[in-house]
Every structure is written in structure tokens, then in C-alpha cells.
mmCIF file of C-alpha atoms in Angstrom:
data_model
loop_
_atom_site.group_PDB
_atom_site.id
_atom_site.type_symbol
_atom_site.label_atom_id
_atom_site.label_comp_id
_atom_site.label_asym_id
_atom_site.label_seq_id
_atom_site.Cartn_x
_atom_site.Cartn_y
_atom_site.Cartn_z
ATOM 1 C CA MET A 497 -21.608 -15.972 41.310
ATOM 2 C CA LYS A 498 -19.994 -14.629 44.491
ATOM 3 C CA PRO A 499 -19.350 -10.855 44.330
ATOM 4 C CA LEU A 500 -15.543 -11.088 44.524
ATOM 5 C CA VAL A 501 -15.544 -13.663 41.748
ATOM 6 C CA ALA A 502 -17.892 -11.618 39.566
ATOM 7 C CA LEU A 503 -15.708 -8.550 40.117
ATOM 8 C CA THR A 504 -12.622 -10.476 39.006
ATOM 9 C CA VAL A 505 -14.302 -11.777 35.822
ATOM 10 C CA ILE A 506 -15.518 -8.232 34.984
ATOM 11 C CA LEU A 507 -12.059 -6.692 35.571
ATOM 12 C CA SER A 508 -10.334 -9.521 33.399
ATOM 13 C CA LEU A 509 -12.794 -8.998 30.582
ATOM 14 C CA SER A 510 -12.187 -5.288 30.770
ATOM 15 C CA ALA A 511 -8.433 -5.733 30.706
ATOM 16 C CA VAL A 512 -8.824 -7.953 27.564
ATOM 17 C CA ALA A 513 -10.961 -5.314 25.844
ATOM 18 C CA SER A 514 -8.723 -2.555 26.728
ATOM 19 C CA ASN A 515 -5.786 -4.351 25.067
ATOM 20 C CA ARG A 516 -7.701 -4.920 21.784
ATOM 21 C CA ALA A 517 -8.330 -2.432 18.993
ATOM 22 C CA PHE A 518 -9.497 -3.419 15.592
ATOM 23 C CA ASP A 519 -9.678 -1.121 12.777
ATOM 24 C CA ASP A 520 -10.273 -0.544 8.987
ATOM 25 C CA TRP A 521 -7.576 -0.429 6.389
ATOM 26 C CA PRO A 522 -9.393 2.079 3.960
ATOM 27 C CA GLN A 523 -6.573 2.570 1.281
ATOM 28 C CA TRP A 524 -3.213 1.279 -0.156
ATOM 29 C CA ARG A 525 -0.918 0.612 2.818
ATOM 30 C CA GLY A 526 -3.568 1.522 5.317
ATOM 31 C CA LEU A 527 -4.938 4.579 6.904
ATOM 32 C CA LYS A 528 -1.785 6.782 6.610
ATOM 33 C CA ARG A 529 -0.322 4.953 3.625
ATOM 34 C CA ASP A 530 2.658 3.763 5.827
ATOM 35 C CA GLY A 531 1.934 0.040 5.984
ATOM 36 C CA ILE A 532 1.189 0.204 9.659
ATOM 37 C CA SER A 533 -2.031 -1.022 11.408
ATOM 38 C CA ALA A 534 -3.029 0.409 14.779
ATOM 39 C CA GLU A 535 -4.638 -2.854 15.780
ATOM 40 C CA ARG A 536 -3.878 -4.646 19.023
ATOM 41 C CA GLY A 537 -4.797 -7.799 20.661
ATOM 42 C CA LEU A 538 -3.339 -10.010 17.805
ATOM 43 C CA LEU A 539 -1.502 -13.213 18.126
ATOM 44 C CA LYS A 540 2.221 -12.800 18.986
ATOM 45 C CA THR A 541 3.006 -16.349 17.797
ATOM 46 C CA TRP A 542 1.251 -18.363 15.245
ATOM 47 C CA PRO A 543 0.496 -22.155 15.706
ATOM 48 C CA ALA A 544 2.287 -24.788 13.568
ATOM 49 C CA GLY A 545 0.630 -24.509 10.070
ATOM 50 C CA GLY A 546 -0.374 -20.777 10.717
ATOM 51 C CA PRO A 547 -3.298 -18.921 12.092
ATOM 52 C CA PRO A 548 -6.783 -20.490 11.738
ATOM 53 C CA VAL A 549 -8.431 -19.839 8.333
ATOM 54 C CA ALA A 550 -11.532 -17.651 8.758
ATOM 55 C CA TRP A 551 -12.613 -18.073 5.109
ATOM 56 C CA ARG A 552 -11.413 -18.635 1.499
ATOM 57 C CA ALA A 553 -13.052 -17.137 -1.529
ATOM 58 C CA THR A 554 -12.436 -17.364 -5.218
ATOM 59 C CA GLY A 555 -13.637 -15.167 -7.987
ATOM 60 C CA ALA A 556 -11.144 -12.176 -7.577
ATOM 61 C CA GLY A 557 -9.895 -12.659 -11.103
ATOM 62 C CA THR A 558 -6.407 -12.169 -12.474
ATOM 63 C CA GLY A 559 -4.258 -9.426 -11.095
ATOM 64 C CA TYR A 560 -1.853 -8.042 -8.394
ATOM 65 C CA SER A 561 -4.279 -5.756 -6.646
ATOM 66 C CA SER A 562 -4.297 -5.450 -2.839
ATOM 67 C CA PHE A 563 -7.251 -4.715 -0.646
ATOM 68 C CA SER A 564 -8.919 -1.929 1.196
ATOM 69 C CA VAL A 565 -11.238 -2.705 4.041
ATOM 70 C CA ALA A 566 -13.942 -0.546 5.441
ATOM 71 C CA HIS A 567 -17.682 -0.783 6.433
ATOM 72 C CA GLY A 568 -17.328 -4.467 6.864
ATOM 73 C CA ARG A 569 -16.405 -4.897 3.208
ATOM 74 C CA LEU A 570 -13.258 -5.917 1.354
ATOM 75 C CA TYR A 571 -12.569 -4.178 -1.946
ATOM 76 C CA THR A 572 -10.191 -5.158 -4.803
ATOM 77 C CA LEU A 573 -9.808 -5.337 -8.526
ATOM 78 C CA GLY A 574 -9.511 -8.284 -10.949
ATOM 79 C CA ALA A 575 -9.606 -9.167 -14.510
ATOM 80 C CA ARG A 576 -11.556 -12.038 -16.534
ATOM 81 C CA GLY A 577 -11.802 -12.155 -20.175
ATOM 82 C CA ASN A 578 -11.141 -8.769 -21.785
ATOM 83 C CA THR A 579 -12.522 -6.879 -18.772
ATOM 84 C CA GLU A 580 -11.445 -5.473 -15.618
ATOM 85 C CA TYR A 581 -13.705 -5.714 -12.622
ATOM 86 C CA LEU A 582 -14.136 -3.729 -9.368
ATOM 87 C CA MET A 583 -15.704 -5.788 -6.510
ATOM 88 C CA ALA A 584 -16.646 -5.969 -2.891
ATOM 89 C CA TYR A 585 -16.667 -8.948 -0.578
ATOM 90 C CA ASP A 586 -18.113 -9.316 3.014
ATOM 91 C CA ALA A 587 -14.958 -9.134 5.209
ATOM 92 C CA ALA A 588 -16.611 -11.380 7.765
ATOM 93 C CA THR A 589 -17.647 -14.336 5.555
ATOM 94 C CA GLY A 590 -15.868 -13.957 2.119
ATOM 95 C CA LYS A 591 -19.293 -13.687 0.240
ATOM 96 C CA LYS A 592 -19.101 -11.432 -2.859
ATOM 97 C CA ILE A 593 -21.455 -8.630 -2.354
ATOM 98 C CA TRP A 594 -21.300 -6.698 -5.632
ATOM 99 C CA GLU A 595 -19.269 -6.625 -8.846
ATOM 100 C CA ILE A 596 -19.034 -4.154 -11.716
ATOM 101 C CA THR A 597 -17.153 -3.772 -14.871
ATOM 102 C CA HIS A 598 -14.580 -1.217 -14.555
ATOM 103 C CA GLY A 599 -12.570 -1.045 -17.818
ATOM 104 C CA ARG A 600 -10.334 -2.785 -20.201
ATOM 105 C CA ARG A 601 -8.235 -5.678 -19.175
ATOM 106 C CA PHE A 602 -4.481 -4.896 -19.092
ATOM 107 C CA SER A 603 -2.231 -7.663 -20.503
ATOM 108 C CA ASN A 604 1.490 -8.125 -20.007
ATOM 109 C CA ASP A 605 4.187 -10.695 -20.016
ATOM 110 C CA ARG A 606 4.762 -10.209 -16.385
ATOM 111 C CA GLY A 607 1.089 -10.867 -15.558
ATOM 112 C CA ASP A 608 -2.311 -9.470 -16.528
ATOM 113 C CA GLY A 609 -4.864 -7.506 -14.624
ATOM 114 C CA PRO A 610 -4.954 -4.547 -12.375
ATOM 115 C CA ARG A 611 -2.448 -3.565 -9.801
ATOM 116 C CA SER A 612 -3.853 -0.708 -7.715
ATOM 117 C CA THR A 613 -5.864 -0.684 -4.575
ATOM 118 C CA PRO A 614 -9.140 1.106 -4.319
ATOM 119 C CA THR A 615 -9.410 4.121 -1.922
ATOM 120 C CA VAL A 616 -12.398 4.317 0.525
ATOM 121 C CA ASP A 617 -13.481 7.893 1.573
ATOM 122 C CA GLY A 618 -16.761 8.091 3.458
ATOM 123 C CA ASP A 619 -19.415 6.089 1.457
ATOM 124 C CA ARG A 620 -17.639 6.272 -1.844
ATOM 125 C CA LEU A 621 -14.922 4.230 -3.368
ATOM 126 C CA TYR A 622 -12.114 5.779 -5.589
ATOM 127 C CA THR A 623 -10.436 3.579 -8.194
ATOM 128 C CA PHE A 624 -7.765 3.870 -10.771
ATOM 129 C CA GLY A 625 -7.400 0.861 -13.106
ATOM 130 C CA ALA A 626 -4.429 -0.535 -14.989
ATOM 131 C CA SER A 627 -5.741 0.747 -18.362
ATOM 132 C CA GLY A 628 -6.384 4.363 -17.028
ATOM 133 C CA ASP A 629 -9.972 4.079 -16.011
ATOM 134 C CA MET A 630 -10.729 6.339 -12.976
ATOM 135 C CA SER A 631 -14.044 5.684 -11.128
ATOM 136 C CA VAL A 632 -16.116 6.930 -8.157
ATOM 137 C CA VAL A 633 -18.790 4.407 -6.970
ATOM 138 C CA ASP A 634 -21.090 3.906 -4.002
ATOM 139 C CA ALA A 635 -19.058 1.723 -1.565
ATOM 140 C CA ALA A 636 -22.177 -0.171 -0.515
ATOM 141 C CA THR A 637 -23.678 -1.011 -3.921
ATOM 142 C CA GLY A 638 -21.077 -0.347 -6.728
ATOM 143 C CA LYS A 639 -23.488 2.162 -8.184
ATOM 144 C CA VAL A 640 -21.227 4.346 -10.569
ATOM 145 C CA PHE A 641 -21.342 8.208 -10.034
ATOM 146 C CA TRP A 642 -18.697 9.013 -12.796
ATOM 147 C CA LYS A 643 -15.931 7.254 -14.681
ATOM 148 C CA ILE A 644 -13.261 8.686 -16.928
ATOM 149 C CA ASN A 645 -10.417 7.019 -18.881
ATOM 150 C CA LEU A 646 -7.478 9.426 -18.041
ATOM 151 C CA LEU A 647 -5.286 8.250 -20.815
ATOM 152 C CA GLU A 648 -7.825 9.101 -23.390
ATOM 153 C CA LYS A 649 -8.661 12.345 -21.686
ATOM 154 C CA PHE A 650 -5.265 13.704 -21.407
ATOM 155 C CA GLY A 651 -3.677 11.874 -24.467
ATOM 156 C CA GLY A 652 -1.249 9.751 -22.433
ATOM 157 C CA SER A 653 0.120 6.226 -23.019
ATOM 158 C CA ASN A 654 0.175 3.287 -20.576
ATOM 159 C CA ILE A 655 3.450 2.368 -18.999
ATOM 160 C CA GLN A 656 5.320 -0.998 -19.782
ATOM 161 C CA TRP A 657 3.751 -3.026 -16.782
ATOM 162 C CA GLY A 658 0.487 -1.205 -16.471
ATOM 163 C CA LEU A 659 -0.755 1.933 -14.353
ATOM 164 C CA SER A 660 -0.437 0.859 -10.695
ATOM 165 C CA GLU A 661 -1.167 3.971 -8.688
ATOM 166 C CA SER A 662 -3.738 3.962 -5.956
ATOM 167 C CA PRO A 663 -5.410 7.344 -6.007
ATOM 168 C CA LEU A 664 -4.741 9.917 -3.251
ATOM 169 C CA VAL A 665 -8.045 11.194 -2.016
ATOM 170 C CA LEU A 666 -8.325 14.523 -0.147
ATOM 171 C CA SER A 667 -11.312 16.508 1.174
ATOM 172 C CA ASP A 668 -12.454 17.924 -2.187
ATOM 173 C CA ARG A 669 -10.181 16.263 -4.763
ATOM 174 C CA ILE A 670 -8.547 13.221 -6.061
ATOM 175 C CA LEU A 671 -4.775 13.373 -7.206
ATOM 176 C CA VAL A 672 -3.784 10.889 -9.731
ATOM 177 C CA SER A 673 -0.875 10.369 -12.278
ATOM 178 C CA PRO A 674 -1.917 9.515 -15.796
ATOM 179 C CA GLY A 675 1.611 10.434 -16.849
ATOM 180 C CA ALA A 676 0.603 12.426 -20.018
ATOM 181 C CA ARG A 677 2.458 15.377 -21.446
ATOM 182 C CA GLY A 678 1.360 18.424 -19.611
ATOM 183 C CA ALA A 679 -0.706 16.209 -17.267
ATOM 184 C CA SER A 680 1.734 13.924 -15.532
ATOM 185 C CA ILE A 681 -0.264 14.506 -12.337
ATOM 186 C CA VAL A 682 -3.756 15.946 -12.154
ATOM 187 C CA ALA A 683 -6.376 16.895 -9.588
ATOM 188 C CA LEU A 684 -10.021 16.027 -10.282
ATOM 189 C CA ASN A 685 -13.092 17.260 -8.356
ATOM 190 C CA LYS A 686 -14.465 14.428 -6.245
ATOM 191 C CA ALA A 687 -17.970 15.215 -7.208
ATOM 192 C CA ASP A 688 -17.934 15.015 -10.950
ATOM 193 C CA GLY A 689 -14.320 14.499 -12.148
ATOM 194 C CA ALA A 690 -13.826 18.064 -13.406
ATOM 195 C CA VAL A 691 -10.177 18.970 -13.953
ATOM 196 C CA LEU A 692 -9.046 21.269 -11.154
ATOM 197 C CA TRP A 693 -5.338 21.342 -12.414
ATOM 198 C CA GLN A 694 -2.880 19.427 -14.427
ATOM 199 C CA SER A 695 0.813 19.659 -14.110
ATOM 200 C CA LEU A 696 4.197 18.492 -15.328
ATOM 201 C CA GLY A 697 5.226 16.060 -18.087
ATOM 202 C CA ASP A 698 6.801 13.091 -16.310
ATOM 203 C CA GLU A 699 6.038 9.591 -17.333
ATOM 204 C CA ALA A 700 4.136 7.761 -14.573
ATOM 205 C CA GLY A 701 5.792 5.656 -12.063
ATOM 206 C CA TYR A 702 4.392 2.567 -10.338
ATOM 207 C CA SER A 703 4.345 4.212 -6.910
ATOM 208 C CA SER A 704 1.503 5.954 -5.111
ATOM 209 C CA ALA A 705 1.686 9.303 -3.597
ATOM 210 C CA VAL A 706 1.624 10.428 0.026
ATOM 211 C CA LEU A 707 0.374 13.552 1.600
ATOM 212 C CA HIS A 708 2.706 15.748 3.599
ATOM 213 C CA GLU A 709 2.638 19.300 5.017
ATOM 214 C CA ALA A 710 5.599 21.524 5.527
ATOM 215 C CA GLY A 711 5.381 25.192 6.660
ATOM 216 C CA GLY A 712 1.754 25.371 5.882
ATOM 217 C CA ILE A 713 2.318 24.023 2.467
ATOM 218 C CA ARG A 714 0.241 20.730 1.676
ATOM 219 C CA GLU A 715 2.050 18.670 -0.850
ATOM 220 C CA ALA A 716 1.630 15.351 -2.492
ATOM 221 C CA ILE A 717 5.024 13.475 -2.732
ATOM 222 C CA TYR A 718 5.144 11.459 -5.964
ATOM 223 C CA PHE A 719 7.899 8.959 -7.307
ATOM 224 C CA THR A 720 7.470 9.169 -11.030
ATOM 225 C CA ALA A 721 9.433 7.264 -13.797
ATOM 226 C CA GLU A 722 11.926 10.049 -13.661
ATOM 227 C CA ARG A 723 12.383 11.511 -10.057
ATOM 228 C CA ALA A 724 10.749 11.991 -6.712
ATOM 229 C CA LEU A 725 8.844 15.279 -6.372
ATOM 230 C CA GLY A 726 6.570 17.201 -4.430
ATOM 231 C CA VAL A 727 3.571 19.227 -5.855
ATOM 232 C CA ASP A 728 1.252 21.629 -4.149
ATOM 233 C CA VAL A 729 -1.997 19.977 -3.851
ATOM 234 C CA GLN A 730 -4.022 23.169 -4.343
ATOM 235 C CA THR A 731 -2.315 24.369 -7.469
ATOM 236 C CA GLY A 732 -0.058 21.650 -8.830
ATOM 237 C CA LYS A 733 2.961 23.867 -8.630
ATOM 238 C CA LEU A 734 6.219 21.836 -8.470
ATOM 239 C CA LEU A 735 7.824 22.526 -4.940
ATOM 240 C CA TRP A 736 11.012 20.247 -5.266
ATOM 241 C CA SER A 737 12.492 17.311 -7.098
ATOM 242 C CA TYR A 738 15.215 14.777 -6.688
ATOM 243 C CA ASN A 739 16.529 12.383 -9.314
ATOM 244 C CA ASP A 740 19.300 10.207 -7.748
ATOM 245 C CA VAL A 741 16.963 7.487 -6.313
ATOM 246 C CA ALA A 742 15.146 6.984 -9.648
ATOM 247 C CA ASN A 743 15.951 4.027 -12.086
ATOM 248 C CA ARG A 744 14.708 4.031 -15.564
ATOM 249 C CA THR A 745 13.058 0.694 -15.310
ATOM 250 C CA ALA A 746 10.400 0.735 -12.493
ATOM 251 C CA ASN A 747 10.037 3.106 -9.450
ATOM 252 C CA ILE A 748 7.543 1.310 -7.299
ATOM 253 C CA ALA A 749 7.910 1.834 -3.565
ATOM 254 C CA THR A 750 5.748 4.445 -1.849
ATOM 255 C CA PRO A 751 7.729 7.338 -0.094
ATOM 256 C CA ILE A 752 7.898 7.155 3.656
ATOM 257 C CA VAL A 753 7.480 10.477 5.581
ATOM 258 C CA ARG A 754 8.343 11.347 9.067
ATOM 259 C CA GLY A 755 8.312 15.012 10.171
ATOM 260 C CA ASN A 756 10.099 16.861 7.405
ATOM 261 C CA PHE A 757 12.010 13.891 6.202
ATOM 262 C CA VAL A 758 11.241 11.633 3.357
ATOM 263 C CA PHE A 759 12.677 8.147 2.612
ATOM 264 C CA LEU A 760 12.797 6.928 -1.082
ATOM 265 C CA SER A 761 13.921 3.686 -2.376
ATOM 266 C CA SER A 762 13.929 1.673 -5.728
ATOM 267 C CA GLY A 763 15.295 -1.627 -7.002
ATOM 268 C CA TYR A 764 17.279 -2.572 -10.081
ATOM 269 C CA GLY A 765 20.591 -1.958 -8.400
ATOM 270 C CA THR A 766 19.723 1.572 -7.337
ATOM 271 C CA GLY A 767 19.236 2.043 -3.584
ATOM 272 C CA ALA A 768 17.615 4.462 -1.174
ATOM 273 C CA ALA A 769 17.927 8.056 -0.065
ATOM 274 C CA LEU A 770 16.781 10.222 2.889
ATOM 275 C CA LEU A 771 15.886 13.848 2.217
ATOM 276 C CA GLU A 772 15.151 16.692 4.495
ATOM 277 C CA LEU A 773 12.547 19.044 3.299
ATOM 278 C CA THR A 774 12.844 22.703 4.363
ATOM 279 C CA PRO A 775 9.861 25.012 3.546
ATOM 280 C CA GLY A 776 10.588 28.408 2.064
ATOM 281 C CA GLN A 777 8.651 31.192 0.370
ATOM 282 C CA ASN A 778 6.122 29.243 -1.946
ATOM 283 C CA ARG A 779 8.749 26.345 -2.384
ATOM 284 C CA ILE A 780 10.411 23.554 -0.499
ATOM 285 C CA ALA A 781 14.109 22.761 -0.508
ATOM 286 C CA ALA A 782 15.081 19.094 -0.530
ATOM 287 C CA ARG A 783 18.530 18.251 0.942
ATOM 288 C CA GLN A 784 20.048 14.794 0.695
ATOM 289 C CA VAL A 785 20.928 13.404 4.080
ATOM 290 C CA TYR A 786 22.276 10.207 2.691
ATOM 291 C CA PHE A 787 22.149 7.907 -0.175
ATOM 292 C CA THR A 788 22.943 4.293 0.100
ATOM 293 C CA ARG A 789 22.973 1.175 -2.123
ATOM 294 C CA GLU A 790 21.395 -0.807 0.686
ATOM 295 C CA MET A 791 17.523 -1.276 1.057
ATOM 296 C CA ARG A 792 16.641 -1.458 -2.587
ATOM 297 C CA ASN A 793 12.952 -1.844 -2.428
ATOM 298 C CA HIS A 794 11.540 -3.509 -5.477
ATOM 299 C CA HIS A 795 7.725 -3.968 -5.631
ATOM 300 C CA ALA A 796 7.298 -3.511 -1.900
ATOM 301 C CA SER A 797 7.805 -0.438 0.410
ATOM 302 C CA SER A 798 9.482 -0.572 3.879
ATOM 303 C CA VAL A 799 7.813 0.047 7.084
ATOM 304 C CA LEU A 800 9.128 2.512 9.635
ATOM 305 C CA ILE A 801 8.834 1.374 13.327
ATOM 306 C CA GLY A 802 10.523 3.459 15.890
ATOM 307 C CA GLU A 803 13.770 4.552 14.682
ATOM 308 C CA TYR A 804 14.196 1.631 12.176
ATOM 309 C CA LEU A 805 13.027 0.840 8.697
ATOM 310 C CA TYR A 806 12.201 -2.823 7.958
ATOM 311 C CA GLY A 807 11.970 -3.823 4.317
ATOM 312 C CA PHE A 808 13.040 -6.099 1.569
ATOM 313 C CA SER A 809 16.221 -5.186 -0.300
ATOM 314 C CA ASP A 810 15.685 -7.444 -3.274
ATOM 315 C CA HIS A 811 15.525 -10.881 -1.719
ATOM 316 C CA ILE A 812 16.865 -9.931 1.593
ATOM 317 C CA LEU A 813 14.893 -8.564 4.711
ATOM 318 C CA MET A 814 16.814 -5.616 6.344
ATOM 319 C CA ALA A 815 16.516 -3.488 9.459
ATOM 320 C CA MET A 816 18.128 -0.119 8.704
ATOM 321 C CA LYS A 817 18.376 3.087 10.962
ATOM 322 C CA PHE A 818 16.094 5.681 9.431
ATOM 323 C CA ASP A 819 18.187 8.772 10.119
ATOM 324 C CA SER A 820 21.675 7.274 9.110
ATOM 325 C CA GLY A 821 21.195 4.418 6.770
ATOM 326 C CA GLN A 822 23.135 2.089 9.053
ATOM 327 C CA ILE A 823 22.236 -1.511 8.601
ATOM 328 C CA ALA A 824 21.204 -3.284 11.881
ATOM 329 C CA TRP A 825 20.700 -6.804 10.355
ATOM 330 C CA ARG A 826 19.926 -8.878 7.366
ATOM 331 C CA ASP A 827 17.995 -12.064 7.000
ATOM 332 C CA ARG A 828 16.648 -14.265 4.189
ATOM 333 C CA SER A 829 13.389 -14.531 6.040
ATOM 334 C CA VAL A 830 10.481 -15.760 3.794
ATOM 335 C CA GLY A 831 12.413 -14.640 0.556
ATOM 336 C CA LYS A 832 11.743 -11.601 -1.548
ATOM 337 C CA GLY A 833 8.200 -10.293 -0.624
ATOM 338 C CA SER A 834 6.199 -7.457 0.928
ATOM 339 C CA VAL A 835 5.879 -6.456 4.509
ATOM 340 C CA VAL A 836 3.211 -4.717 6.725
ATOM 341 C CA PHE A 837 3.236 -4.131 10.632
ATOM 342 C CA ALA A 838 0.610 -4.617 13.294
ATOM 343 C CA ASP A 839 0.738 -5.029 17.047
ATOM 344 C CA ASP A 840 4.647 -5.425 17.461
ATOM 345 C CA ARG A 841 4.992 -7.834 14.512
ATOM 346 C CA LEU A 842 5.944 -7.701 10.918
ATOM 347 C CA TYR A 843 3.672 -9.635 8.654
ATOM 348 C CA LEU A 844 5.606 -10.937 5.775
ATOM 349 C CA TYR A 845 4.387 -12.358 2.360
ATOM 350 C CA SER A 846 6.874 -13.853 -0.107
ATOM 351 C CA GLU A 847 6.365 -13.736 -3.780
ATOM 352 C CA GLN A 848 6.448 -17.495 -3.719
ATOM 353 C CA GLY A 849 3.621 -17.770 -1.253
ATOM 354 C CA ALA A 850 5.257 -18.097 2.164
ATOM 355 C CA VAL A 851 3.746 -16.203 5.005
ATOM 356 C CA GLY A 852 5.674 -15.258 8.065
ATOM 357 C CA LEU A 853 5.397 -13.426 11.285
ATOM 358 C CA ALA A 854 8.530 -11.773 12.789
ATOM 359 C CA GLU A 855 9.500 -9.121 15.521
ATOM 360 C CA ALA A 856 10.175 -5.536 14.462
ATOM 361 C CA ASN A 857 13.251 -5.672 16.541
ATOM 362 C CA PRO A 858 16.582 -3.867 15.603
ATOM 363 C CA THR A 859 18.662 -6.332 17.679
ATOM 364 C CA GLY A 860 18.055 -9.145 15.315
ATOM 365 C CA TYR A 861 15.622 -11.195 13.220
ATOM 366 C CA ARG A 862 13.089 -13.307 15.400
ATOM 367 C CA GLU A 863 10.381 -15.257 13.573
ATOM 368 C CA HIS A 864 7.292 -16.331 15.272
ATOM 369 C CA GLY A 865 5.417 -18.346 12.674
ATOM 370 C CA ARG A 866 5.243 -19.379 9.024
ATOM 371 C CA PHE A 867 2.971 -21.107 6.693
ATOM 372 C CA GLN A 868 2.779 -21.716 2.992
ATOM 373 C CA ILE A 869 -0.117 -21.285 0.595
ATOM 374 C CA GLN A 870 -0.421 -23.275 -2.597
ATOM 375 C CA THR A 871 0.207 -20.900 -5.602
ATOM 376 C CA GLY A 872 -0.089 -20.829 -9.277
ATOM 377 C CA ASN A 873 2.607 -19.761 -11.762
ATOM 378 C CA ALA A 874 2.383 -16.062 -11.207
ATOM 379 C CA PRO A 875 4.424 -14.426 -8.243
ATOM 380 C CA THR A 876 2.300 -13.405 -5.108
ATOM 381 C CA TRP A 877 2.758 -9.608 -5.486
ATOM 382 C CA SER A 878 -0.502 -8.625 -3.925
ATOM 383 C CA HIS A 879 0.371 -7.015 -0.708
ATOM 384 C CA PRO A 880 -0.995 -8.365 2.749
ATOM 385 C CA VAL A 881 -3.458 -6.410 4.882
ATOM 386 C CA VAL A 882 -4.259 -6.627 8.583
ATOM 387 C CA SER A 883 -7.688 -5.399 9.429
ATOM 388 C CA ASN A 884 -10.321 -6.065 12.152
ATOM 389 C CA GLY A 885 -8.416 -9.048 13.607
ATOM 390 C CA LYS A 886 -7.855 -10.708 10.204
ATOM 391 C CA LEU A 887 -4.864 -11.151 7.791
ATOM 392 C CA PHE A 888 -5.942 -10.948 4.209
ATOM 393 C CA ILE A 889 -3.757 -12.191 1.493
ATOM 394 C CA ARG A 890 -4.324 -12.755 -2.225
ATOM 395 C CA ASP A 891 -2.984 -15.114 -4.958
ATOM 396 C CA GLN A 892 -4.575 -14.000 -8.112
ATOM 397 C CA ASP A 893 -8.094 -15.415 -8.111
ATOM 398 C CA ASN A 894 -7.869 -16.581 -4.584
ATOM 399 C CA ILE A 895 -8.473 -14.695 -1.354
ATOM 400 C CA TYR A 896 -7.531 -16.002 2.036
ATOM 401 C CA ALA A 897 -8.621 -14.568 5.399
ATOM 402 C CA TYR A 898 -6.896 -15.667 8.628
ATOM 403 C CA ASP A 899 -8.119 -15.062 12.055
ATOM 404 C CA VAL A 900 -5.084 -13.468 13.902
ATOM 405 C CA ARG A 901 -6.859 -12.298 17.130
ATOM 406 C CA GLN A 902 -5.720 -13.406 20.480
ATOM 407 C CA LYS A 903 -8.316 -15.646 21.998
#
């Protein structure tokens, strides 16, 4: 090879490599719990029929749990018979690596099985099942370090459609909401499950908490059955609360935080609110910036890209200005579903099995590909994940992995 040609090839390969970045998705809604992947080098347009299938696997069982991805493994929960299972798959091949019994199967008229997503932290996996079983296991082997049923421990009762929270794991503790009287939210020692504190009496919501820091105070923002609130992660002290965005049916969407602003949304005709959080002496003041009947997130949270939120308001996909609540556009898109973001694109997964790719652009809805998977009778409520060049989606027992890398 001539020197000039060789140099050109090397520079071209370097340019391709510099435009690619693949990463793990270690917990619910990704690294920062915001539904955003930092990956680059992904397809901007899908071919007809969708991106190529990398693999397909069965054996996940019944349930709506999504995935965490780390260490080359894909983690999820599922139910078979009367049992809830925790399992790991090889993310490259779809081969099941290990599976352990996790707890009792949750049964319900809106679909049986677990709803939460395991959290990966280092070499351990932290999981909260639909019947209240909290476990810590070895991420590589499934070896159980400890397991506690939190409903039994704190005298709580399950909620109508099953406990759905994905545990928030910090440096030395786990925050989780069994929703018991005097123990709505608890902090457990990561090493052995010992109770560090227990707080409040709210019934559990279906939402998962996010971590926020304001004025040196580290708080976990929760959306319980009754209200949105912040608790000090060290002590469990209530720092602020806000009721107007809560409905009495199911508060599901994860709060979205930027700076000292938090966006909250719920369905069932309720709407959304933006709060400004101002730290004070051992407390935080929450001021409503706006409340809107738009952007009624049901089971799926929005994503905040630039200055705009993109999310499903019931059956309609919307773009809405974060700081004002002004609607930029509405589109039926793939129908009611869930959304995550990676490499300038929205990944959309409808509850009827349609999968779409669209721009995150406030000037209008522009779709760049769509395909359909064959589904069963249950809605496809397991949220999609983009990790290490693959799109992972689930329909109950079936897991699909699609290669979405640019070639």
C-alpha cells in the first residue's frame, strides 16, 4: 500500500472511531435515569423493515420489566408459574447466563409479573420485585448476598398494580419505597440490608426516584401515590412536597431534573408541572413555575433534549418547551408508548408493538424508520433500551436485540 493511501485509510478509520461511542445502561432509564444514552455512531435512518436483528431470545417470562445493561450482560425480571425470577443474558448473543428465583409472582388483571428494572452498581445487582422482595446478588453469577421482603418487614400492603420502583443505589445505601406506614421510603445498608432510616407514610407510587443536589443538600425526589416530594438521602427528612400533579390512580412517570428545576407529569387527565427548588436552612422550597393539562405521561416518562421535552401525552407524542410548557408540535407517531434518546434520535416503542425512529427536533415530527413486532395479548409496556450499539426491546417472554450501529 502506498504511503499516502495508507495514511488516508488510517485517518478515515480514526474519524469513524472518534464518531462512535458505545456505553452501558446500568439502571432504569440509563446512567442518569433520564432516558438518554450518550452513544454515538448509530443509524440515523433505518432500512425498510427496521434495523438488522442481532438476536432474539425467549425465556424472559411474564412481566413488564425493562433491562439494565452492564459488563456485557442484559438483566431483567420475569415470572413463570408462581415464581418471580431474576436473570442475566449475554448481551452479544442472547444466551441466558444465569437465572435465580427472586420472590412470589405478582398477579393482576392488567398483566402478571414484575415491573421494575434491576440496578447495576459495580459487581452487584440490586433488585426490587413486584411483591416486595429486595435482593442484592453478584452480577456475574447471581449468587445472593442478601434478600428481604420489605412488605413483610415494614408491615406494608402491595399497591393495586404491583410494586414497580427500580431501586436508587448510592455509595453506601439503597433507597426504596415499600409504602408502609412510617416506612413509605427507607434507606438500607448496601452491605447487609440493615435499616439506616425509614420515613413518611405515603402509599407507594409506581414511579422511581432520582437523585438531586441543591445547596449542598442531597435529596431523592419521589413521586408517591399522593404527591411529589424530596427527602434528604442521609436522614430521610422531608424537604418539600407538592400535590397538584398527583392523581389518585397511578403516578408512574419518573421526575426529570435540570439544575434546580424538576418536571413532573401524570396521566388520567391530570397533566404536568415544573417546580423550582430553592435550598434554605435544612429545607428546600418548591415553587410552581407552571401547571399544564398538556403532556400527561401515563406509563412512560418524557426525555429532555436541549430546551424541549419529548414524550407521550396519552396517545399523542408531543414536543414541549421545558421552561414554559408551550407546545411545539403534536403527532400520533407510533401510538401510545415509551421513548428514549440516543445520537440525535428518539427511539419510540408503542404499546401495540410498533417501533419507530424520529428526530428530536422542536420544529416538527420527522420519522426515519418504523417496524412492527408480532405481539401477544398484553400491551408492550417494557421500555426500550439503547446500549453498546444495540436496541433492546421486550414483549413479555420475548427479547429482541437489533444492531443499530452505523456500518
